[in-house]
mmCIF file of C-alpha atoms in Angstrom:
data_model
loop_
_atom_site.group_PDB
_atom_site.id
_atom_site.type_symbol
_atom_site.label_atom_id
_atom_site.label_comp_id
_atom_site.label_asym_id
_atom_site.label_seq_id
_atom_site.Cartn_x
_atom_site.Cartn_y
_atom_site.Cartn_z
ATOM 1 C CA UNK A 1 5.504 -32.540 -64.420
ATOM 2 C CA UNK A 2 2.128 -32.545 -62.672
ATOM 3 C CA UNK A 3 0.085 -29.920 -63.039
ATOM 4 C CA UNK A 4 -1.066 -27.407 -60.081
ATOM 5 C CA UNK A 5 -5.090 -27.391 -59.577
ATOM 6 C CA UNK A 6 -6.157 -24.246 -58.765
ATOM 7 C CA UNK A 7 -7.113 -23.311 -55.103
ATOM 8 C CA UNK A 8 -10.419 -23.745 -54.376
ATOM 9 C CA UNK A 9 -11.258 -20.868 -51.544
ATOM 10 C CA UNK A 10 -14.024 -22.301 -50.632
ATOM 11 C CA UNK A 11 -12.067 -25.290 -49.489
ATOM 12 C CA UNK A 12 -10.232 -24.410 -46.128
ATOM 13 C CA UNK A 13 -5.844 -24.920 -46.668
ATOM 14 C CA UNK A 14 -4.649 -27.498 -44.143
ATOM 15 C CA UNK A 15 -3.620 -25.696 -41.114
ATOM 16 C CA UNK A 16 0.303 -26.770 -40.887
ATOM 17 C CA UNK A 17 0.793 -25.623 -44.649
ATOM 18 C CA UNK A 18 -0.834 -22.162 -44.469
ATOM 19 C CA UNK A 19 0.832 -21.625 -41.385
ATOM 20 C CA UNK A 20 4.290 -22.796 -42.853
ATOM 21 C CA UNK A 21 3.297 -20.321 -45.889
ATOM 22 C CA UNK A 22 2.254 -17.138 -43.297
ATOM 23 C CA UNK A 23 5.593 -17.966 -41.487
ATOM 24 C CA UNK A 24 7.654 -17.795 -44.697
ATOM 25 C CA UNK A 25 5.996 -14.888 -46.503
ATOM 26 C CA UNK A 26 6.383 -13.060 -43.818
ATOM 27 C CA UNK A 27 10.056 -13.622 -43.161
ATOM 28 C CA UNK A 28 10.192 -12.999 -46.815
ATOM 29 C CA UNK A 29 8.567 -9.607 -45.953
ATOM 30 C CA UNK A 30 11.406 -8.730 -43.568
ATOM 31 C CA UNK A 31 14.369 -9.372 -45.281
ATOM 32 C CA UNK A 32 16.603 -6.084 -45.556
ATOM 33 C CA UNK A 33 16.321 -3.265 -48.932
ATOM 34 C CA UNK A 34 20.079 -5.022 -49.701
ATOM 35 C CA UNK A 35 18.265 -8.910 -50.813
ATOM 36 C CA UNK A 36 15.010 -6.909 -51.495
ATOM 37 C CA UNK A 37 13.090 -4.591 -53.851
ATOM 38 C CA UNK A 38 10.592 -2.708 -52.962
ATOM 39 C CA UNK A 39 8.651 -4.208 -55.843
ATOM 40 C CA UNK A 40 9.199 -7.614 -54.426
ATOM 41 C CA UNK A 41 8.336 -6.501 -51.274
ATOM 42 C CA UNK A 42 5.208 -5.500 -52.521
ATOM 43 C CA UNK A 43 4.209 -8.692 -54.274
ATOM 44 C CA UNK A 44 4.643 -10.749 -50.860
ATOM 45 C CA UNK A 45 3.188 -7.939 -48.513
ATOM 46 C CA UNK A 46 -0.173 -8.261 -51.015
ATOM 47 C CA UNK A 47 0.188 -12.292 -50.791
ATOM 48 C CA UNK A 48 0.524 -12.495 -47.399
ATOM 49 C CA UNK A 49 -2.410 -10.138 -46.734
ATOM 50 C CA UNK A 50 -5.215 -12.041 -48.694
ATOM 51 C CA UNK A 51 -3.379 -14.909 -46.793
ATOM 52 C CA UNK A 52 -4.057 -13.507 -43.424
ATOM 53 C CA UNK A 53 -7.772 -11.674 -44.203
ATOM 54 C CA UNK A 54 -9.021 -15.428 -45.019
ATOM 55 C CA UNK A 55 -6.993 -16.752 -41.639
ATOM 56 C CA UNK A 56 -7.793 -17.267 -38.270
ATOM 57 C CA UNK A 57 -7.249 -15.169 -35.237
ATOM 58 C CA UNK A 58 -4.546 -17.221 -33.708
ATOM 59 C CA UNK A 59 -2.647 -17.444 -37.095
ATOM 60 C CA UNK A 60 -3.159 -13.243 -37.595
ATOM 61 C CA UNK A 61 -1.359 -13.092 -33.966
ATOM 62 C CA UNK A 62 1.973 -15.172 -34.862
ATOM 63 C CA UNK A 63 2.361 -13.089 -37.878
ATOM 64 C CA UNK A 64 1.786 -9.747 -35.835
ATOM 65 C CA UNK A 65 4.111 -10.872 -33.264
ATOM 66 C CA UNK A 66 6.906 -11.753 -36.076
ATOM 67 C CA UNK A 67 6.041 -8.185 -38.060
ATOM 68 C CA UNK A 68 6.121 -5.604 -34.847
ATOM 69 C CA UNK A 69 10.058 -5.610 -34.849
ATOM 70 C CA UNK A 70 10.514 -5.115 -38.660
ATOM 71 C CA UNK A 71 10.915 -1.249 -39.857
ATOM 72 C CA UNK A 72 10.685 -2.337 -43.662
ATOM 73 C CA UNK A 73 6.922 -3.985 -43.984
ATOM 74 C CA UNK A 74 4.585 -2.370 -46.202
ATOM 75 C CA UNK A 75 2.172 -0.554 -44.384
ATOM 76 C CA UNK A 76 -1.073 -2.064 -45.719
ATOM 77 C CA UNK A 77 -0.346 -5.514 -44.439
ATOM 78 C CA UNK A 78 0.346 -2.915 -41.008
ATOM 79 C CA UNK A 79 -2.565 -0.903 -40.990
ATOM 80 C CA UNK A 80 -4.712 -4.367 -41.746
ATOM 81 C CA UNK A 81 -2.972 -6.027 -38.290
ATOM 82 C CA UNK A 82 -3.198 -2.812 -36.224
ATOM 83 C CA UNK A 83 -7.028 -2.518 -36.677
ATOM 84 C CA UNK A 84 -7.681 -6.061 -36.517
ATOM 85 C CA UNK A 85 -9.250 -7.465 -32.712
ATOM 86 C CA UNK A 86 -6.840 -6.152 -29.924
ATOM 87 C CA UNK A 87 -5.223 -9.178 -29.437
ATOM 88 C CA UNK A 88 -3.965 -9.218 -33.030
ATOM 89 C CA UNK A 89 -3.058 -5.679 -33.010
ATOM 90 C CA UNK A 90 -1.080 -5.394 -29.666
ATOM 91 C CA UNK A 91 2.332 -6.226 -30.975
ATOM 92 C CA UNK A 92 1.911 -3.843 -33.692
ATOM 93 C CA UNK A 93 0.839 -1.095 -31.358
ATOM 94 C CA UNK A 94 3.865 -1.603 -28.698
ATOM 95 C CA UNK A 95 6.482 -2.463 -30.496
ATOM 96 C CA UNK A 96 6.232 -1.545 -34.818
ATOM 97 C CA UNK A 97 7.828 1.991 -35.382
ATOM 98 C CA UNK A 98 6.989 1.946 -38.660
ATOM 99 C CA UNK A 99 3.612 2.933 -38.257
ATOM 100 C CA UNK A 100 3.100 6.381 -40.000
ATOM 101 C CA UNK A 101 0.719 9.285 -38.545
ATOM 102 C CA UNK A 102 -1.307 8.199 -41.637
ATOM 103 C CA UNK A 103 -1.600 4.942 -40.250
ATOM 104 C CA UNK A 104 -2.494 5.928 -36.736
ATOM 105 C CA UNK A 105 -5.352 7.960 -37.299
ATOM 106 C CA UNK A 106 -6.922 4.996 -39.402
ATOM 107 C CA UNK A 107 -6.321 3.093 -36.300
ATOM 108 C CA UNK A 108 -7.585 5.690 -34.423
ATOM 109 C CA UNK A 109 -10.824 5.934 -36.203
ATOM 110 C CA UNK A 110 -11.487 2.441 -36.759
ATOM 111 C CA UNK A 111 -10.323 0.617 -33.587
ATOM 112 C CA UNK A 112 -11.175 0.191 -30.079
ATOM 113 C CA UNK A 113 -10.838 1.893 -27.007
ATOM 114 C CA UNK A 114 -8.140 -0.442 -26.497
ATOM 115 C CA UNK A 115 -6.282 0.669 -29.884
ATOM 116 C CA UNK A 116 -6.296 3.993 -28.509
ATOM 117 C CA UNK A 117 -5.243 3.864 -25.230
ATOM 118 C CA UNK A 118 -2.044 2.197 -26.447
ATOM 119 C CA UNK A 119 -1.572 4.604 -29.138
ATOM 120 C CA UNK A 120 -1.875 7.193 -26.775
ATOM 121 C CA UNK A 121 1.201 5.149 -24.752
ATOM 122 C CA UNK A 122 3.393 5.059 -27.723
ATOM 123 C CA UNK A 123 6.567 7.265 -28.083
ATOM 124 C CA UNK A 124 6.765 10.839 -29.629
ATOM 125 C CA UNK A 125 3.148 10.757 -31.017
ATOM 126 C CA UNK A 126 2.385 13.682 -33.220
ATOM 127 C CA UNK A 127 0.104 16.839 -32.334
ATOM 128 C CA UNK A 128 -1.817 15.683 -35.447
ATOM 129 C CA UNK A 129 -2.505 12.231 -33.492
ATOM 130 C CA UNK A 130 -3.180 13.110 -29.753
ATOM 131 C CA UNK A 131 -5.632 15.618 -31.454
ATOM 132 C CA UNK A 132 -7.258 12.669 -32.562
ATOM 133 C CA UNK A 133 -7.390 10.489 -29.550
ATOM 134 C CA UNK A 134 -8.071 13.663 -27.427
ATOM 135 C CA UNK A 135 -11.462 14.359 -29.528
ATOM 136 C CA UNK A 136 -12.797 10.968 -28.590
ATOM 137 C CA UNK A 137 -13.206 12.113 -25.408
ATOM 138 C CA UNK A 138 -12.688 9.111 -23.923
ATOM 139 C CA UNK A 139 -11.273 9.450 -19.847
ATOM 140 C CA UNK A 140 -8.715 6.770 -20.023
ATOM 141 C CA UNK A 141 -6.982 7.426 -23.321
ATOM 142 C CA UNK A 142 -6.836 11.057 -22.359
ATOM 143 C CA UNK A 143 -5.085 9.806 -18.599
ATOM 144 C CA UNK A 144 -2.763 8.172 -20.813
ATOM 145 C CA UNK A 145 -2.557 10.450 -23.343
ATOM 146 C CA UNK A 146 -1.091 13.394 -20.679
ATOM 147 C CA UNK A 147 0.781 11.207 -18.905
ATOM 148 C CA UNK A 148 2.772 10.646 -22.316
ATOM 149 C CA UNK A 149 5.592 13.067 -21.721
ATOM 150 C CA UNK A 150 6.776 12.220 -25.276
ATOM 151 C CA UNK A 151 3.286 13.454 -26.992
ATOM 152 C CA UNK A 152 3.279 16.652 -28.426
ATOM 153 C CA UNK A 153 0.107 18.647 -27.642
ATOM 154 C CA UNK A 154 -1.213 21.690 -29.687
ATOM 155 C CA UNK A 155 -2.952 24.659 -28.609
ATOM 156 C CA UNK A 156 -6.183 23.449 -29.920
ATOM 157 C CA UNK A 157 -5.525 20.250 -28.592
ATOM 158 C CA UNK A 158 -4.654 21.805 -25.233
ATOM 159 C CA UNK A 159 -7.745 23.889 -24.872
ATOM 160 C CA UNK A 160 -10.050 21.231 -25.699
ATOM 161 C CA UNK A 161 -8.370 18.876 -22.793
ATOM 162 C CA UNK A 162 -9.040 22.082 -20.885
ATOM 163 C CA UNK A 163 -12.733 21.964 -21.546
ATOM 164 C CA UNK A 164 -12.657 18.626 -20.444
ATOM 165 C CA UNK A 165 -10.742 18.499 -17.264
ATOM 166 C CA UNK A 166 -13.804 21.334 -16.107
ATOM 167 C CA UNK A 167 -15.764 18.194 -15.953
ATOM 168 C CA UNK A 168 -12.860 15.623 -15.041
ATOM 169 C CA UNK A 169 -10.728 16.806 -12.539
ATOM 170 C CA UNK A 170 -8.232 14.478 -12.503
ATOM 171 C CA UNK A 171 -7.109 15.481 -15.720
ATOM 172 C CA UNK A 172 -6.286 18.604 -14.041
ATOM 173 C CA UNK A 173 -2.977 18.176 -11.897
ATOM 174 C CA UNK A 174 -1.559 16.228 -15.511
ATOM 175 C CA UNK A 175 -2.372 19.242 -17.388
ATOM 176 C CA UNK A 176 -0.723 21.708 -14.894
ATOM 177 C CA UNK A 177 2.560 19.613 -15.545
ATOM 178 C CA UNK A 178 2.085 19.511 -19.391
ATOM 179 C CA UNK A 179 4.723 21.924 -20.803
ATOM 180 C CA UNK A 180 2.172 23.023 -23.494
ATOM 181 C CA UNK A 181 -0.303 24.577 -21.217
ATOM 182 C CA UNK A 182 0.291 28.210 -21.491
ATOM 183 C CA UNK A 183 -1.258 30.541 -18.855
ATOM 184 C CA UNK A 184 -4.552 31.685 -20.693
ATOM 185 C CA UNK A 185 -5.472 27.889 -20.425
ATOM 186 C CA UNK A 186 -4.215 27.546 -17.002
ATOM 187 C CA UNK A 187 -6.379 30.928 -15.458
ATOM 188 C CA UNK A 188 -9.065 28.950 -17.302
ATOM 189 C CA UNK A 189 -8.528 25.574 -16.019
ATOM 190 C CA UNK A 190 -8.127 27.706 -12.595
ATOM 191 C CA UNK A 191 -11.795 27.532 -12.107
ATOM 192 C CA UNK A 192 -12.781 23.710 -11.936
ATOM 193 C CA UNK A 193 -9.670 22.675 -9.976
ATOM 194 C CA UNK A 194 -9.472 22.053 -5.857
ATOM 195 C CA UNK A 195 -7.302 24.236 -4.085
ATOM 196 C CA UNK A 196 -3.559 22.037 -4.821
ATOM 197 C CA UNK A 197 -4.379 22.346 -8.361
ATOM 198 C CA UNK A 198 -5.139 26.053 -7.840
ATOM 199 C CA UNK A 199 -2.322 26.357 -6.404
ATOM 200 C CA UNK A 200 0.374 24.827 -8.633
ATOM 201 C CA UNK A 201 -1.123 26.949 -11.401
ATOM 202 C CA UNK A 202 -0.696 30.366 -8.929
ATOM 203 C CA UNK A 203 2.593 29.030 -8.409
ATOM 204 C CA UNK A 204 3.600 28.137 -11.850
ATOM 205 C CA UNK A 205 1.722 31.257 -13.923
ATOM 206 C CA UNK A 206 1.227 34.218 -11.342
ATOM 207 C CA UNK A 207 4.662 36.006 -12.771
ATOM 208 C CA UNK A 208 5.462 39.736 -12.288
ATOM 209 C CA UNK A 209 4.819 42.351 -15.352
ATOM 210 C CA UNK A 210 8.165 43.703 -14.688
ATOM 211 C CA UNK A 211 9.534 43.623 -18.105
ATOM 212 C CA UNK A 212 6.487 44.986 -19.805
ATOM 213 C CA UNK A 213 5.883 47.507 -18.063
ATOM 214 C CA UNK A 214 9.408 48.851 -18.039
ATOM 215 C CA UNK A 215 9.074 48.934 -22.100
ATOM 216 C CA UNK A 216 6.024 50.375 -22.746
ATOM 217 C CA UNK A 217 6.161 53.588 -19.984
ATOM 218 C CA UNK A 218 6.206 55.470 -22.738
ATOM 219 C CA UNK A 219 3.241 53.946 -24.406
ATOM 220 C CA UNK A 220 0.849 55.154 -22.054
ATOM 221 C CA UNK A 221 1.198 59.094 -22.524
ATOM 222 C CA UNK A 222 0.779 58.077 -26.297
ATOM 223 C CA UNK A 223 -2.160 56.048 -26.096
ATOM 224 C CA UNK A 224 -3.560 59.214 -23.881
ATOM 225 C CA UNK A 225 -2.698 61.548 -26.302
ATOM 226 C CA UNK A 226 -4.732 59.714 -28.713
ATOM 227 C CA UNK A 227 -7.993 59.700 -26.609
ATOM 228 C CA UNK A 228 -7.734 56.243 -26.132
ATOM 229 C CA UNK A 229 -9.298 55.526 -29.709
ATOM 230 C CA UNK A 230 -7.553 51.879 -30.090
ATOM 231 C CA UNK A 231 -9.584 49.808 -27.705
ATOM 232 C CA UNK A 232 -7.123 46.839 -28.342
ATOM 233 C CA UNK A 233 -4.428 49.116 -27.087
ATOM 234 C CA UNK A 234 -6.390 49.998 -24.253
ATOM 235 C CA UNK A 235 -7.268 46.732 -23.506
ATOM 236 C CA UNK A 236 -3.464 45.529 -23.591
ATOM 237 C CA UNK A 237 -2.062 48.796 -22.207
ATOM 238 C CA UNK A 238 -4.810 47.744 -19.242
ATOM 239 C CA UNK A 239 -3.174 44.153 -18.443
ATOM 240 C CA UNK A 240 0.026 46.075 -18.237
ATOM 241 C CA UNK A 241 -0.326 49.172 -15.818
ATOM 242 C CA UNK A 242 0.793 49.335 -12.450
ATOM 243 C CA UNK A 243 -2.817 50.627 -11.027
ATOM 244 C CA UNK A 244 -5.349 48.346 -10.600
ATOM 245 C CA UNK A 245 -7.853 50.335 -9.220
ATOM 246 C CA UNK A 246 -9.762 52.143 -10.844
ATOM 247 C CA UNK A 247 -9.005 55.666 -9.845
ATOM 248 C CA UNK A 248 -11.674 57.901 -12.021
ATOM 249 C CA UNK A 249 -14.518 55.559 -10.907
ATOM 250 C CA UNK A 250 -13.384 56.213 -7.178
ATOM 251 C CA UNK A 251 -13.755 60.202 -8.240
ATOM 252 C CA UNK A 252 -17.513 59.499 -8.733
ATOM 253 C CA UNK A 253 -18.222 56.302 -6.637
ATOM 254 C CA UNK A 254 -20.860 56.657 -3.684
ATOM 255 C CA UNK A 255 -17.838 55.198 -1.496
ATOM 256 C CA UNK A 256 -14.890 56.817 -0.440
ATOM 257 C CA UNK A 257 -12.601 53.461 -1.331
ATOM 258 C CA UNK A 258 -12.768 50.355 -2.510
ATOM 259 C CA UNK A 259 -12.080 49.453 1.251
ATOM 260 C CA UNK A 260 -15.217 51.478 2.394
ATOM 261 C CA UNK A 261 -17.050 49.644 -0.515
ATOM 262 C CA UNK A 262 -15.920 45.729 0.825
ATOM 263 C CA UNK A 263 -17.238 47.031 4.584
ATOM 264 C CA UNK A 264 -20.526 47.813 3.009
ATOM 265 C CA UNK A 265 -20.346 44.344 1.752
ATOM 266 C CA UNK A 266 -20.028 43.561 5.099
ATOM 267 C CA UNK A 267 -23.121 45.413 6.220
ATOM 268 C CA UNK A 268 -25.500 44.896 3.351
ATOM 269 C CA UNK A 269 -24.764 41.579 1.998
ATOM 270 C CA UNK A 270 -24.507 41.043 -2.130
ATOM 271 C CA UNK A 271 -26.701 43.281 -3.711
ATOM 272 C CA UNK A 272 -26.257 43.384 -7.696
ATOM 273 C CA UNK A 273 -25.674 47.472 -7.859
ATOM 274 C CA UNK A 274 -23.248 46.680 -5.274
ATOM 275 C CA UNK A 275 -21.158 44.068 -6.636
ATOM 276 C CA UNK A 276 -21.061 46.207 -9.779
ATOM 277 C CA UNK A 277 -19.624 48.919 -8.126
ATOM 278 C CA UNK A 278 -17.397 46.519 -5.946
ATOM 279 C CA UNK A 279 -16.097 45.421 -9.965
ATOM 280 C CA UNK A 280 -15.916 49.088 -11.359
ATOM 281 C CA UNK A 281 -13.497 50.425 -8.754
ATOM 282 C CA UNK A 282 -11.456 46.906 -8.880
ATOM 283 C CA UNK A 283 -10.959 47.426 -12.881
ATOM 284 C CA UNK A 284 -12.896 44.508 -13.485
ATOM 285 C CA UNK A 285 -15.381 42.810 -15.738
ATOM 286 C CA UNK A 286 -18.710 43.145 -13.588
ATOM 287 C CA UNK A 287 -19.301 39.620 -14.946
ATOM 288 C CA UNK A 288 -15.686 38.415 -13.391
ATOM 289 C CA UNK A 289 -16.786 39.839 -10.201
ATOM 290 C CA UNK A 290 -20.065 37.851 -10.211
ATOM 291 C CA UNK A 291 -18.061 34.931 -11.264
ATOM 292 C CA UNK A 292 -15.814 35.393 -8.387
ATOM 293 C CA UNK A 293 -18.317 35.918 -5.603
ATOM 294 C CA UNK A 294 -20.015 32.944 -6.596
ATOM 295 C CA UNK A 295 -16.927 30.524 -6.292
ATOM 296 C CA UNK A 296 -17.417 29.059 -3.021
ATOM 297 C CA UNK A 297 -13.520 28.611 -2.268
ATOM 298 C CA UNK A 298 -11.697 31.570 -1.287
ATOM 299 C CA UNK A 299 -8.707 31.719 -3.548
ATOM 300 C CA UNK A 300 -10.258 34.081 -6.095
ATOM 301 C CA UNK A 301 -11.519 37.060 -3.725
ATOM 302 C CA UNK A 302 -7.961 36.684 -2.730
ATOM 303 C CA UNK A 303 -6.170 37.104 -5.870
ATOM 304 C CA UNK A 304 -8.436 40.181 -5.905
ATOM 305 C CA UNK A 305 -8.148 41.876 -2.528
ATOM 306 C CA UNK A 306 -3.953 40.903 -3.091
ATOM 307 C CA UNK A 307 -4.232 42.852 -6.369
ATOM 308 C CA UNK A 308 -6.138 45.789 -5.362
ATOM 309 C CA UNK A 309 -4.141 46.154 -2.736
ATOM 310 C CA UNK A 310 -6.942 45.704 -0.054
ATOM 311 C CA UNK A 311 -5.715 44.060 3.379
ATOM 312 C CA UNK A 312 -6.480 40.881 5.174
ATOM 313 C CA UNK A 313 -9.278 42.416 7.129
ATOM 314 C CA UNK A 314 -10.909 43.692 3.865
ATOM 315 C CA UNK A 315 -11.067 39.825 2.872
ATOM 316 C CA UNK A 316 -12.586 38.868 5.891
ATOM 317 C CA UNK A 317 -15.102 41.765 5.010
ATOM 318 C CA UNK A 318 -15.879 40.947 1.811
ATOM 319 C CA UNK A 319 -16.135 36.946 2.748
ATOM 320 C CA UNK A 320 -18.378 37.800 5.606
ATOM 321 C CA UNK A 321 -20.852 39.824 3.509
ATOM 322 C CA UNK A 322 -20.774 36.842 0.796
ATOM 323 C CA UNK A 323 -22.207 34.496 3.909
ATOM 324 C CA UNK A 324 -19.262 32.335 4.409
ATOM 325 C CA UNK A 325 -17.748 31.300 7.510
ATOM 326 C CA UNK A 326 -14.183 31.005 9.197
ATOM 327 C CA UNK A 327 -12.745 27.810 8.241
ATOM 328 C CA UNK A 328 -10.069 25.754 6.577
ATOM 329 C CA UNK A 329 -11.285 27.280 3.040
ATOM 330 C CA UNK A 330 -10.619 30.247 4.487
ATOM 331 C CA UNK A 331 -7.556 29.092 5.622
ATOM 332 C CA UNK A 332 -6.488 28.255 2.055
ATOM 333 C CA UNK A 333 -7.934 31.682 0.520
ATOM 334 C CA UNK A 334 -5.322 33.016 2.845
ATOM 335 C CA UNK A 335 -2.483 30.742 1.943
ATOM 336 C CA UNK A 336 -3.176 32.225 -1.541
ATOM 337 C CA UNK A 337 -3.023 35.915 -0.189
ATOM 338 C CA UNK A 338 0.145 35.036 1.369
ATOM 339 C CA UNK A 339 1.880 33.311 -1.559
ATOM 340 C CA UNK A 340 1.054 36.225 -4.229
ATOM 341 C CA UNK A 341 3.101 39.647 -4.324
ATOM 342 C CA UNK A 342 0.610 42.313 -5.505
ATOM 343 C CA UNK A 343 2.310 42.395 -9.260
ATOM 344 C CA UNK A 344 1.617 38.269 -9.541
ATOM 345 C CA UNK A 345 -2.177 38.809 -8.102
ATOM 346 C CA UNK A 346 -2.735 41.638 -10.752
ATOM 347 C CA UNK A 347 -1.544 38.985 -13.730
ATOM 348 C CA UNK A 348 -3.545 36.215 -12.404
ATOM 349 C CA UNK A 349 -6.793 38.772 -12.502
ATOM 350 C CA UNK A 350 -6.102 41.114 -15.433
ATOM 351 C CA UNK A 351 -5.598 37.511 -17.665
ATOM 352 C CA UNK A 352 -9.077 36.654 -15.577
ATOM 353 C CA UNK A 353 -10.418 40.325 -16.429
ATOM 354 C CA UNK A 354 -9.093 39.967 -20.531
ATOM 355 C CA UNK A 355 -11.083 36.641 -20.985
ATOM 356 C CA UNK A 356 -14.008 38.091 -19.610
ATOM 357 C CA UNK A 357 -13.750 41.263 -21.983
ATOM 358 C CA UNK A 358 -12.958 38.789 -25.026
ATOM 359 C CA UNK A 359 -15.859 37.054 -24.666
ATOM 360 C CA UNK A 360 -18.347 40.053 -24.053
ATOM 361 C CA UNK A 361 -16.591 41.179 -27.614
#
């Protein structure tokens, strides 16, 4: 029986018997748990893998191809193809559900732009990945990553994309359809969108207090009795009431109304004592105010005049003293005032108005 020399590595195999030996192995690989053991399975995966590393690229891509169906291959000899050159790791990327999260976040963190974008296409990825690909930061993985109706999104995850759309804004229209975004993140993302996006989020978040405010009525007098001493109370009890105004400031306010405040507006143009007391008799954040002077489109002093109760003439007072001119961003400011009942406009600015106060905390 002649004996087997040992392989000389060195040396490269001829081409039609290593690729003979790839094909085999790796159908070997595939066979079903019934013909074999995991150990077995093992054994080959291992072979076939110091086969492949010492292979070239067009040999790599037949056995990819052959692998990305198969749910039973060992995930090394997976994880080795799907972080190999794009072309290699393709099949394995479209196609292999075997792929763990534990394997996608290696090929998250070693691959390509490439490798991401078409993990970011694949079905039902996990918050743990699209928190992955979404701190990359990369434009077109995120596209695809929102687009991915099957991708689960956490908060963190969310408000990070947030961040980013403030700087991107086409991220902004897929994030108002993501079911994740909750409408903290939406008031947020409020302020870098163009007026459709602002208005799909007024549409989809501006929602009546109803409910609240018919169970905690009797909250109030409590709180009251107390002095007010729990300023988290306050703060919630705040979102919740009916008033928006601010009814004691009026008491000692220089102005007989927030109305005769807006007409000085009008008359005087911004002045910062002004604006302060424009925020104080609104029930605002004086920084909110600022914030909301300084937008140049219209559909914030709108939310505000619709929650404060002020009329259309009042917006055309305020808008006037802020410099700005008749015009189709008027016309959408009004749109806006139109759209909102008063109890939507004072969600949309108390969630405003709660942010504000957070962060000055």
């Amino acid at each position: 029986m002649a004996q087997i020399e040992p392989m000389d590595l060195d040396q490269p195999a001829p081409p039609r018997a290593r690729d003979v030996l790839a094909r085999r192995l790796a159908d070997i690989v595939g066979l079903p748990s019934s013909r074999l053991t995991p150990r077995e399975r093992w054994i080959v995966a291992d072979l076939l893998h110091d086969l492949l590393r010492a292979s070239d690229e067009t040999l790599r891509q037949r056995v990819a191809q052959r692998l990305s169906t198969l749910n039973e291959a060992p995930h090394r000899l997976l994880r080795m193809l799907a972080t190999d050159r794009f072309e290699v790791a393709r099949p394995i990327l479209e196609d292999c559900q075997a792929l763990t999260d534990f394997d996608m976040l290696e090929i998250v963190q070693t691959g390509t732009i490439q490798h991401r974008t078409l993990v970011a296409r694949r079905e039902d990825v996990s918050e743990t990945v699209a928190a992955a690909l979404a701190a990359y930061g990369e434009p077109e993985v995120v596209e695809r990553l929102l687009k991915n109706k099957t991708a689960i999104l956490a908060a963190p995850t969310v408000d990070h994309l947030v961040g980013m759309a403030l700087d991107n804004a086409r991220f902004a229209p897929l994030l108002i359809r993501r079911e994740e975004l909750r409408p903290a993140q939406a008031f947020r993302l409020f302020w870098g969108c163009d007026g459709t996006d602002r208005r799909a989020i007024l549409d989809r978040f501006a929602v009546d207090r109803t409910i609240l405010i018919d169970a905690s009525e009797d909250i109030f007098p409590m709180a009251q009795a107390e002095g007010w001493s729990d300023p988290l109370v306050g703060r919630i009890l705040r979102y919740i009431d009916r008033r928006q105004r601010n009814r004691e400031a009026i008491a000692m306010s220089p102005f007989v109304s927030l109305e005769q405040a807006m007409e000085a507006l009008r008359r005087e143009g911004v002045r910062r004592e002004l604006v302060s007391e424009i925020a104080t008799l609104s029930g605002i954040d004086d920084r909110l105010m600022t914030r909301m002077f300084d937008d140049l489109a219209g559909e914030p002093l709108a939310v505000l005049c619709k929650a404060t109760g002020l009329k259309w003439e009042n917006f055309q007072a305020g808008w006037a003293g802020l410099g700005r001119s008749e015009g189709p961003i008027m016309d959408q400011a009004r749109h806006v005032y139109d759209m909102l009942s008063v109890e939507k406009a004072q969600t949309v600015l108390r969630y405003w108005n709660l942010s504000h106060e957070a962060d000055r905390d």
